[in-house]
Coordinates of C-alpha atoms in Angstrom, one line a residue:
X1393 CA -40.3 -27.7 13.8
X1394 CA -41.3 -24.4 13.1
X1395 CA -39.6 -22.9 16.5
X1396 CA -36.6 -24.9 16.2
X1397 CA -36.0 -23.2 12.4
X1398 CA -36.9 -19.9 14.1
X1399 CA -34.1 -20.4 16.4
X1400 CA -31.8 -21.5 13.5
X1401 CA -32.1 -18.5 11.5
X1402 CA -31.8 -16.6 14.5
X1403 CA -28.3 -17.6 14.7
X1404 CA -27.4 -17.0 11.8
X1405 CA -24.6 -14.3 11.6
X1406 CA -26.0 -11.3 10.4
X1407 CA -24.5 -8.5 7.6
X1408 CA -22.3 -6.1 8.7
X1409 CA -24.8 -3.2 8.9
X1410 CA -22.7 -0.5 6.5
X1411 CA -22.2 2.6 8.6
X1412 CA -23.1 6.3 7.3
X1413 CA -19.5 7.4 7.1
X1414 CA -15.9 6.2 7.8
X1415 CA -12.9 8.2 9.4
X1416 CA -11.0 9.4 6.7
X1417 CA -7.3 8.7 6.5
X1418 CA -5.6 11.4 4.7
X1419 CA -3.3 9.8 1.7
X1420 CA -0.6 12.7 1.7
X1421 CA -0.1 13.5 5.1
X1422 CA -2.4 10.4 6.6
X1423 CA -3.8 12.5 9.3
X1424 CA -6.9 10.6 10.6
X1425 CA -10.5 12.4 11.0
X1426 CA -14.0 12.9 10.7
X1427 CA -15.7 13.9 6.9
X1428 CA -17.1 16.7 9.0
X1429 CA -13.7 18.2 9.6
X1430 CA -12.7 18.6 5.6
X1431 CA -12.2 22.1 4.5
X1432 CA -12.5 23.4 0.8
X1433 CA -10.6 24.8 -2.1
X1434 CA -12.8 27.4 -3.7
X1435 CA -13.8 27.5 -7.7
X1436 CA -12.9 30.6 -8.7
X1437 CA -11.4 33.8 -7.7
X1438 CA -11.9 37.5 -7.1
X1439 CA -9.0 40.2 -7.2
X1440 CA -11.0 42.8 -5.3
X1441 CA -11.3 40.1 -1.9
X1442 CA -9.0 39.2 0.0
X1443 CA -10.5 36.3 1.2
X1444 CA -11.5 35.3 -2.2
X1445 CA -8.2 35.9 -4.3
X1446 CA -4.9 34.2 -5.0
X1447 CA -2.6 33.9 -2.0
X1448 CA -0.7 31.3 0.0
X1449 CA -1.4 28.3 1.1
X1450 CA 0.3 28.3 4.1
X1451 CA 0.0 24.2 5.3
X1452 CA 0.1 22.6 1.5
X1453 CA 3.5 24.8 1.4
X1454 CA 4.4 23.5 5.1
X1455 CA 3.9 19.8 3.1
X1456 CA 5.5 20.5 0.1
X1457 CA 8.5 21.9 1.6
X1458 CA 9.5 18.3 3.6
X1459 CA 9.9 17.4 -0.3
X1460 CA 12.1 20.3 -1.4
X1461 CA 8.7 22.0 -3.5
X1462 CA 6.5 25.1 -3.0
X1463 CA 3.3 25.6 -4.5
X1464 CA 2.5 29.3 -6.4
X1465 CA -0.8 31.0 -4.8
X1466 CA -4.1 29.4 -5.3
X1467 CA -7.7 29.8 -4.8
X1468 CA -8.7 30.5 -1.2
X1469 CA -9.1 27.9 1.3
X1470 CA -13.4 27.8 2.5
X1471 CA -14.2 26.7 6.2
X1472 CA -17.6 25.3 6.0
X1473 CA -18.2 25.6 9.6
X1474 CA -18.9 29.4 7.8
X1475 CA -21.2 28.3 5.1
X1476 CA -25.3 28.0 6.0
X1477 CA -26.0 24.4 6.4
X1478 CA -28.8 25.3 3.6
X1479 CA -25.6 25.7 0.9
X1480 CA -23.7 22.9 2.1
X1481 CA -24.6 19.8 0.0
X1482 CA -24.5 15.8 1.4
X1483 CA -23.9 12.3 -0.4
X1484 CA -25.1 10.4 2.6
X1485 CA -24.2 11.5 6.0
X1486 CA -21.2 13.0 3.9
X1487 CA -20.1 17.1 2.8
X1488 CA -19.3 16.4 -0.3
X1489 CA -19.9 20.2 -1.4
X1490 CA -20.6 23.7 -0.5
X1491 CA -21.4 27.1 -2.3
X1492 CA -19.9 30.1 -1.2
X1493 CA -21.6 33.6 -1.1
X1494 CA -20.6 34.5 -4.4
X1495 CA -23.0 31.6 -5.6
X1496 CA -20.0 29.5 -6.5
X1497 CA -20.2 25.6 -5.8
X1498 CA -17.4 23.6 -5.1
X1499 CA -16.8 20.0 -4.5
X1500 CA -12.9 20.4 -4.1
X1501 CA -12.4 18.9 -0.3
X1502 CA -9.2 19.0 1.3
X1503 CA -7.5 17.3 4.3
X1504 CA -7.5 20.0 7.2
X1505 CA -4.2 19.2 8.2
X1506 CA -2.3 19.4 4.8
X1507 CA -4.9 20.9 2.5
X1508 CA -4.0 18.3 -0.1
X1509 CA -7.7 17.6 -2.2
X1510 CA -8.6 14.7 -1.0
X1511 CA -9.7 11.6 -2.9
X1512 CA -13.7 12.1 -3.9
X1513 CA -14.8 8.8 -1.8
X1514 CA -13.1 9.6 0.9
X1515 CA -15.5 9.7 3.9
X1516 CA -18.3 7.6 2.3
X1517 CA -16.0 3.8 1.6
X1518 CA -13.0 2.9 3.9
X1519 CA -9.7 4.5 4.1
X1520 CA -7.7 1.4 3.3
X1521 CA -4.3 1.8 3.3
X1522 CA -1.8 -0.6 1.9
X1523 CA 2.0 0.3 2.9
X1524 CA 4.9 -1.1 0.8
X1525 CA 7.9 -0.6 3.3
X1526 CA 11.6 -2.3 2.9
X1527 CA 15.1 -1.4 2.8
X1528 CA 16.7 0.5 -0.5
X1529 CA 16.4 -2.1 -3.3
X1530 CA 14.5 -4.5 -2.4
X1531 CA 12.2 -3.6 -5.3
X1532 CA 9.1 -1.6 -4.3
X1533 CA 9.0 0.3 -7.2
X1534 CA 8.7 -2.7 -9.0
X1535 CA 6.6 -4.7 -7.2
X1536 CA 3.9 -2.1 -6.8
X1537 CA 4.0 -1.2 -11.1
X1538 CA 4.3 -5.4 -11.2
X1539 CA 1.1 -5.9 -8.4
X1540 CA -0.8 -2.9 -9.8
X1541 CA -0.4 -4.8 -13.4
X1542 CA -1.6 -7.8 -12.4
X1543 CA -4.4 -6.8 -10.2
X1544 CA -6.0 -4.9 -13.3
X1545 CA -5.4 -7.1 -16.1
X1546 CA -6.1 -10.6 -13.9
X1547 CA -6.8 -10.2 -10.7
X1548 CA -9.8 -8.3 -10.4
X1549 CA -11.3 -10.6 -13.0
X1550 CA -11.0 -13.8 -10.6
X1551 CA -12.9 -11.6 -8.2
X1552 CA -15.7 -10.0 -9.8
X1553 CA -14.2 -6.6 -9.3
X1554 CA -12.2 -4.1 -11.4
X1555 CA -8.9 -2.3 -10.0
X1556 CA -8.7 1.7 -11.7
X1557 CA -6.5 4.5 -10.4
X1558 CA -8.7 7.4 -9.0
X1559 CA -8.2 10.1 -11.2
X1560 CA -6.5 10.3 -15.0
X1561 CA -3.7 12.2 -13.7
X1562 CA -2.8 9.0 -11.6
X1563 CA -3.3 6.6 -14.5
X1564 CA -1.4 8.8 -16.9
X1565 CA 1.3 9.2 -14.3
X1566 CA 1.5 5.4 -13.4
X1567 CA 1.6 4.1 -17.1
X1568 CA 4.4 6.6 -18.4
X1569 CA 6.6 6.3 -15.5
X1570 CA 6.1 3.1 -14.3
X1571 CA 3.9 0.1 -16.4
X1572 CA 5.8 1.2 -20.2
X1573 CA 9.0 1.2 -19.1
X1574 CA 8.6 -2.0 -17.6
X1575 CA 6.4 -4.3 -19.3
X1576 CA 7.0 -2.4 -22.8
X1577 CA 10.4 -1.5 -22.6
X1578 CA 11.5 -4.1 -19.9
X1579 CA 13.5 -1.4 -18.6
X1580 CA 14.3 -1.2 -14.6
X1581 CA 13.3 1.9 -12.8
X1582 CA 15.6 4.6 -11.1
X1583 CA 15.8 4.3 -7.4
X1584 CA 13.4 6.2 -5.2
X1585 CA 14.8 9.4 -4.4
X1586 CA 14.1 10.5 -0.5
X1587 CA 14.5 14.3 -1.6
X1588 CA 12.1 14.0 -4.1
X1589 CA 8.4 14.1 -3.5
X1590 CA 6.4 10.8 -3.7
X1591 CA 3.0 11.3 -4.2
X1592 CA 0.6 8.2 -3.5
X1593 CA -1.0 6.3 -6.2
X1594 CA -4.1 5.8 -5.3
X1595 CA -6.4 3.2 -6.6
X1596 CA -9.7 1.6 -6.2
X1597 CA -11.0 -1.9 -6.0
X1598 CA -14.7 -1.9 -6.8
X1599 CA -16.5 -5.1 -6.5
X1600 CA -19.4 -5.5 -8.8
X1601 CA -21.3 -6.9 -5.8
X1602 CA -23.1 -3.5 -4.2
X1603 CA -23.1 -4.7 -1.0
X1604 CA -19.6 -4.4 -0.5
X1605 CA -17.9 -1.6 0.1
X1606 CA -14.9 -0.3 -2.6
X1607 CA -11.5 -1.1 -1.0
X1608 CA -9.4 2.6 -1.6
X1609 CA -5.6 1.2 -2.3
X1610 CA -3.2 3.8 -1.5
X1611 CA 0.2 2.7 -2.4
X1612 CA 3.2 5.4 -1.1
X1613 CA 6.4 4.2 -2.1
X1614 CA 8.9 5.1 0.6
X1615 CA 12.5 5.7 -0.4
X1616 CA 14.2 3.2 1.3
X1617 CA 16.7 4.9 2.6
X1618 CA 14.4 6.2 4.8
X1619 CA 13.4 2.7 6.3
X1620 CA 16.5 3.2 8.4
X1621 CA 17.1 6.3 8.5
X1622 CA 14.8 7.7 11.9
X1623 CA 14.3 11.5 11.0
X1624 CA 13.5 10.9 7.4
X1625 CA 11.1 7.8 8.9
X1626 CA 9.2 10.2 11.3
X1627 CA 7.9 12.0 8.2
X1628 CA 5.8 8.5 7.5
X1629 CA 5.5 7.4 10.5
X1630 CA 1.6 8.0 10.6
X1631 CA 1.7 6.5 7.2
X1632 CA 2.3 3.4 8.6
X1633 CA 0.3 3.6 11.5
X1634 CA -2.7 4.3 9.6
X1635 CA -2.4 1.9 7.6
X1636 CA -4.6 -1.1 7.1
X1637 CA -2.1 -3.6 6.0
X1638 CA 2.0 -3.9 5.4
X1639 CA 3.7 -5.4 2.8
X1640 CA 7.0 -5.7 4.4
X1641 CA 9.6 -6.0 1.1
X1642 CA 13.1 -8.2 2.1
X1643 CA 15.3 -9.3 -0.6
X1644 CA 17.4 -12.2 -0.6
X1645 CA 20.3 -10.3 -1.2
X1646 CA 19.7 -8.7 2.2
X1647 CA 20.3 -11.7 3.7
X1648 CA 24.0 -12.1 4.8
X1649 CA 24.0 -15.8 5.4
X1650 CA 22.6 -16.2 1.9
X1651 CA 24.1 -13.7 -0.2
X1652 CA 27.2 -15.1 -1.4
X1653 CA 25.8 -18.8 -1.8
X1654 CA 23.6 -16.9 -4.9
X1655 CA 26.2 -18.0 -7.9
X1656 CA 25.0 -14.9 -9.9
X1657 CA 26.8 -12.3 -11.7
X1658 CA 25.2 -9.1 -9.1
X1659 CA 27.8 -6.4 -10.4
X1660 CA 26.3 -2.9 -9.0
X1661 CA 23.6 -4.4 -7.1
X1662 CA 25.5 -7.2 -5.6
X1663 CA 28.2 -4.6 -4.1
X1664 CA 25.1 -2.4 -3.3
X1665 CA 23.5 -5.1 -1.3
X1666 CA 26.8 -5.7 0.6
X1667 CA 26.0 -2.6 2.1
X1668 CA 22.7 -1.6 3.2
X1669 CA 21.1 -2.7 6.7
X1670 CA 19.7 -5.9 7.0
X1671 CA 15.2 -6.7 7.0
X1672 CA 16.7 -6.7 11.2
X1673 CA 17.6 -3.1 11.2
X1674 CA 13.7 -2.1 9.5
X1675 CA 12.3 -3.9 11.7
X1676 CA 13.7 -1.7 14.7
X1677 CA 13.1 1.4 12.7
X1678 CA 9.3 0.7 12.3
X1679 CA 9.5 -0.3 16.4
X1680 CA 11.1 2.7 17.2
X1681 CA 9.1 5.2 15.6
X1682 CA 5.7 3.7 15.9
X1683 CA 5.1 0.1 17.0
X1684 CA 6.5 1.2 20.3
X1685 CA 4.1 4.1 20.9
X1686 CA 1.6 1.4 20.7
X1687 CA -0.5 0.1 23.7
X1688 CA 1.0 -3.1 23.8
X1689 CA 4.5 -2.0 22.0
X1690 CA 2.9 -4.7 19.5
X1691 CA 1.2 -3.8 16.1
X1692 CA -2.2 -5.7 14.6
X1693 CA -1.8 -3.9 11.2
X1694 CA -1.8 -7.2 9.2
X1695 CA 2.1 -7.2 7.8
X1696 CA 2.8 -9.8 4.7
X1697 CA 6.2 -10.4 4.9
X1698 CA 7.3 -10.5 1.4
X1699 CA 10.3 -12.4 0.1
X1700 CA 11.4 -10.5 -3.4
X1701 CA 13.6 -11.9 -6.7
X1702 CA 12.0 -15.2 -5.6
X1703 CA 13.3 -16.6 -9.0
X1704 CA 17.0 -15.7 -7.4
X1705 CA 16.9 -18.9 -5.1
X1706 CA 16.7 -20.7 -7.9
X1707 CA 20.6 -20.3 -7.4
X1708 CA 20.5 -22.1 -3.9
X1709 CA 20.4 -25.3 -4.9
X1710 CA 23.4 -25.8 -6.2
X1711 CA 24.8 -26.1 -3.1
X1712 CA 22.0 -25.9 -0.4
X1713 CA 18.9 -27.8 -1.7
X1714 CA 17.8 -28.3 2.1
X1715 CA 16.8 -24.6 1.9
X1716 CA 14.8 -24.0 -1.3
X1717 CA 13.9 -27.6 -3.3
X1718 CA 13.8 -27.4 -7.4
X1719 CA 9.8 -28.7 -7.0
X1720 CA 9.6 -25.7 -4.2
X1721 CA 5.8 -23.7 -4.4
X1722 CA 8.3 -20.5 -4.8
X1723 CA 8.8 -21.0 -8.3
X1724 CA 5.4 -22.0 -9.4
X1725 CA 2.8 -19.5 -10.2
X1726 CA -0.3 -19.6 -8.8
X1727 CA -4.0 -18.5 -9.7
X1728 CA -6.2 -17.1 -6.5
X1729 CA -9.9 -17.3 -7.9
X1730 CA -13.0 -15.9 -5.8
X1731 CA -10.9 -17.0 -2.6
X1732 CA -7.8 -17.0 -1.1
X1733 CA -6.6 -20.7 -1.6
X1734 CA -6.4 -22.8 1.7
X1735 CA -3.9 -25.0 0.6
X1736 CA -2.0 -22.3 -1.7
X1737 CA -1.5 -20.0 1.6
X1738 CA -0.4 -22.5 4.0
X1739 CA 2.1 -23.9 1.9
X1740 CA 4.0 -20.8 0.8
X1741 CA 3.1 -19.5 4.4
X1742 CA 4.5 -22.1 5.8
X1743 CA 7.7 -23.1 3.4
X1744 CA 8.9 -19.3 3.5
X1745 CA 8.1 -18.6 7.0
X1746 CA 10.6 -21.6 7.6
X1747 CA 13.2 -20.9 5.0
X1748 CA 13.4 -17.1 6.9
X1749 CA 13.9 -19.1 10.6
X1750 CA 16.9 -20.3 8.8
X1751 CA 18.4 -18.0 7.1
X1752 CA 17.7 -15.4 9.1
X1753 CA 16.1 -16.2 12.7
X1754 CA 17.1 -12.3 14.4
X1755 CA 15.1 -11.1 11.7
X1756 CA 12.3 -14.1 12.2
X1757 CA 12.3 -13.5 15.9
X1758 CA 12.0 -9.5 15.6
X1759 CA 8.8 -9.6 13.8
X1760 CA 7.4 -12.4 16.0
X1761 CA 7.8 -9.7 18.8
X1762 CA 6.7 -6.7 17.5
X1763 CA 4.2 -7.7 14.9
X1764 CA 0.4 -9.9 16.0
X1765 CA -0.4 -11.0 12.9
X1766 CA 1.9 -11.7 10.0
X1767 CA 2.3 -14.1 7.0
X1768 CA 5.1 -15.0 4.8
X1769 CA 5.2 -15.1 0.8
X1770 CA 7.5 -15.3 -1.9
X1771 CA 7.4 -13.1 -5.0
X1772 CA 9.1 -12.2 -8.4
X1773 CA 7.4 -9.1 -9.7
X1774 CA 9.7 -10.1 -13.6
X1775 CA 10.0 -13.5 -13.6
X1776 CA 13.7 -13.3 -14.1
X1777 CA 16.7 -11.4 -12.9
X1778 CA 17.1 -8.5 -15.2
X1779 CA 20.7 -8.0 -16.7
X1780 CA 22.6 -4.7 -17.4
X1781 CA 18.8 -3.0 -15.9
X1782 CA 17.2 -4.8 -18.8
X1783 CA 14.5 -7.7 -18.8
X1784 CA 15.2 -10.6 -20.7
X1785 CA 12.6 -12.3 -22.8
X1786 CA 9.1 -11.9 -21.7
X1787 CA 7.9 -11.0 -18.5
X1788 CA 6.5 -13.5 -16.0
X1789 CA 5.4 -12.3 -12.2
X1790 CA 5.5 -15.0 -10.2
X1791 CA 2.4 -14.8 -6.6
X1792 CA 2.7 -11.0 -7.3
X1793 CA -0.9 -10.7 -6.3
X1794 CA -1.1 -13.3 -3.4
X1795 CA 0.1 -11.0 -0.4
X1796 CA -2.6 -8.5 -1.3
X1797 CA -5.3 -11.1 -1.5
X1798 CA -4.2 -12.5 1.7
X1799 CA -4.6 -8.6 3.2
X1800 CA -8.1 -8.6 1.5
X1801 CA -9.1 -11.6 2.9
X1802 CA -7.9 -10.2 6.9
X1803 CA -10.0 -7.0 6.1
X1804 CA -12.6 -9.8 5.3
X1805 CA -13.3 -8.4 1.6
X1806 CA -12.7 -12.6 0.7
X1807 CA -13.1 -15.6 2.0
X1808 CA -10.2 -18.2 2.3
X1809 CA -10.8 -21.7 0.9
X1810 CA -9.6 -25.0 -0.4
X1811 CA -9.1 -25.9 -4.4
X1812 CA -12.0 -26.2 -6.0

């Protein structure tokens, strides 16, 4: 008896054995590279050095200026390959710090390719990145402020964790620009402008369990007109490459074969939608400027295909209830908790992935080709189509959260299981 429990346990899978450091994926440029390689901003300055006093920083400027900004001079950049390993200081396996010869620490790391500071985990938990990509109004600005929401004030609660931008300058940014004028104003947000520069949010989600790692969300909300627009898309290309999941945004106003069978009153947006590419034409600007430098010409980034203004098909049944019924999973919310829901998943998974086959097998077919694994979900990030750019009545996201869960649960940060 004793042996054959001995060979039991021996069996048993064992835990993933956390590894002193991670690659670190930059979140402005999203080079990809050791902790070792991370350079420094220094903490002060000196007038009468010129290696210590203000001046140029020629590749943050060489960033910048693919966004139309420049940056004035600034502190001088430190190699540490120059510093005495006695002054260079470790969390881990990980440089976290060094003190130049004046004395001076600093903790300021930057991405060697960029020299944008990096985030101050970066190197010691995984570079997660989440990518929100779609055509021009499909809603990513929405969806992120709407997913962000929900993932702080519900979410992370379901899963012993806690969701918090990275720094106070992210959280102030978020809240004025993006979370009051939509859930206290129930204002819509401009479009993103390509010629303007998008700087990531970046946020955390910390499990209160120790053993496992945080999960670093970096969301970088494209301009959409760059989805299908090749030179503008190079400038993310390693964005998307680096990333360790895709939620792919298509609106059903995107969808020719649908778009006039939704008896609404579009105005702007309805001529708008007219007019821009369909989810086809993303699909073959992703392949062309990185899924086809793969091995394979395939990509196993996980990719949630994401069906926005889910509450708009509520239209479709006037005259096609074959595609989307009244009792449909798409217009009932649904409440993940400690797991991603067996029966939840399949469902939508299943319902959506079918709905798309019909209303829009070119699309349906290019992702089977160019992407390994994918899954299909519906969403409303309001509850409600928003008239003359304003909500009405009280917001209501509808699955906001469940694309990201199911992303968590293929980087295995949660399990999948039936209802309890």
């Amino acid at each position: 008896m004793l042996g054959f429990l001995k060979q039991f346990f021996d069996k048993q899978p064992q835990a993933k054995e956390r590894p002193p450091f991670y690659s670190i994926v930059c979140p402005y440029c999203f080079a990809k590279y050791e902790p070792s390689a991370v350079v420094f901003r220094a903490a002060h300055v000196k007038e009468h050095d010129d290696e210590f006093a203000l001046q140029e920083d020629m590749r943050l400027n060489e960033w910048r200026r693919k966004f139309r900004l420049a940056q004035p001079d600034m502190e001088a950049v430190i190699d540490p390959e120059l510093i005495p390993e006695e002054h260079r200081m470790y969390s881990g396996e990980v440089l976290v710090g060094v003190t130049d010869r004046y004395g001076v620490t600093t903790r300021k790391r930057l991405c060697p390719k960029c020299h944008n500071e990096l985030p101050i985990t970066a190197g010691q938990v995984p570079s997660n990145i989440i990518s929100i990509v779609g055509a021009s109004q499909v809603g990513k600005s929405v969806y992120m402020t709407s997913l962000i929401h929900m993932l702080q004030t519900e979410t992370a609660a379901h899963f012993d964790a806690a969701c918090m931008p990275l720094s106070a300058d992210i959280s102030r940014k978020f809240r004025q620009q993006y979370h009051e004028p939509i859930f206290e104003r129930g204002s819509m947000l401009q479009s993103t402008n390509p010629n303007e520069q998008q700087e990531p949010f970046i946020f955390q989600f910390v499990f209160k369990d120790e053993t496992k790692a945080p999960l670093l969300l970096v969301f970088f909300d494209v301009a959409g007109e760059g989805m299908v627009e090749r030179d503008y898309l190079d400038i993310y290309a390693a964005h998307i490459q680096n990333s360790s999941g895709i939620l792919f945004l298509v609106d059903p106003l995107q969808v020719r074969t649908i778009r006039d069978k939704i008896r609404l009153n579009l105005g702007e947006e309805g001529e708008f939608a007219a007019r821009y590419d369909e989810p086809r034409e993303v699909v073959i600007s992703l392949y062309e400027n990185f899924i086809s430098h793969q091995r394979s010409g395939k990509t196993d980034i996980p990719t949630a295909i994401v069906l926005t203004k889910s509450d708009m098909l509520l239209h479709l049944q006037e005259e096609d209830g074959d595609y989307i019924q009244p009792n449909s999973n798409v217009f009932r919310d649904v409440r993940h908790r400690g797991a991603l829901d067996r029966t939840e998943f399949e469902n939508i998974n299943g319902e959506i992935g079918r709905f798309i086959e019909k209303v829009d097998r070119p699309f349906k077919d290019a992702v089977d080709v160019y992407f390994r694994n994918t899954a299909y979900f519906a969403v409303s990030a309001l509850g409600s189509n928003p008239v003359n750019r304003q909500v009405q009545g009280v917001i209501s996201p509808i699955r906001v959260d469940e694309p990201f869960l199911w992303l968590l649960h293929q980087l295995e940060y949660i399990d999948r299981g039936d209802r309890r």
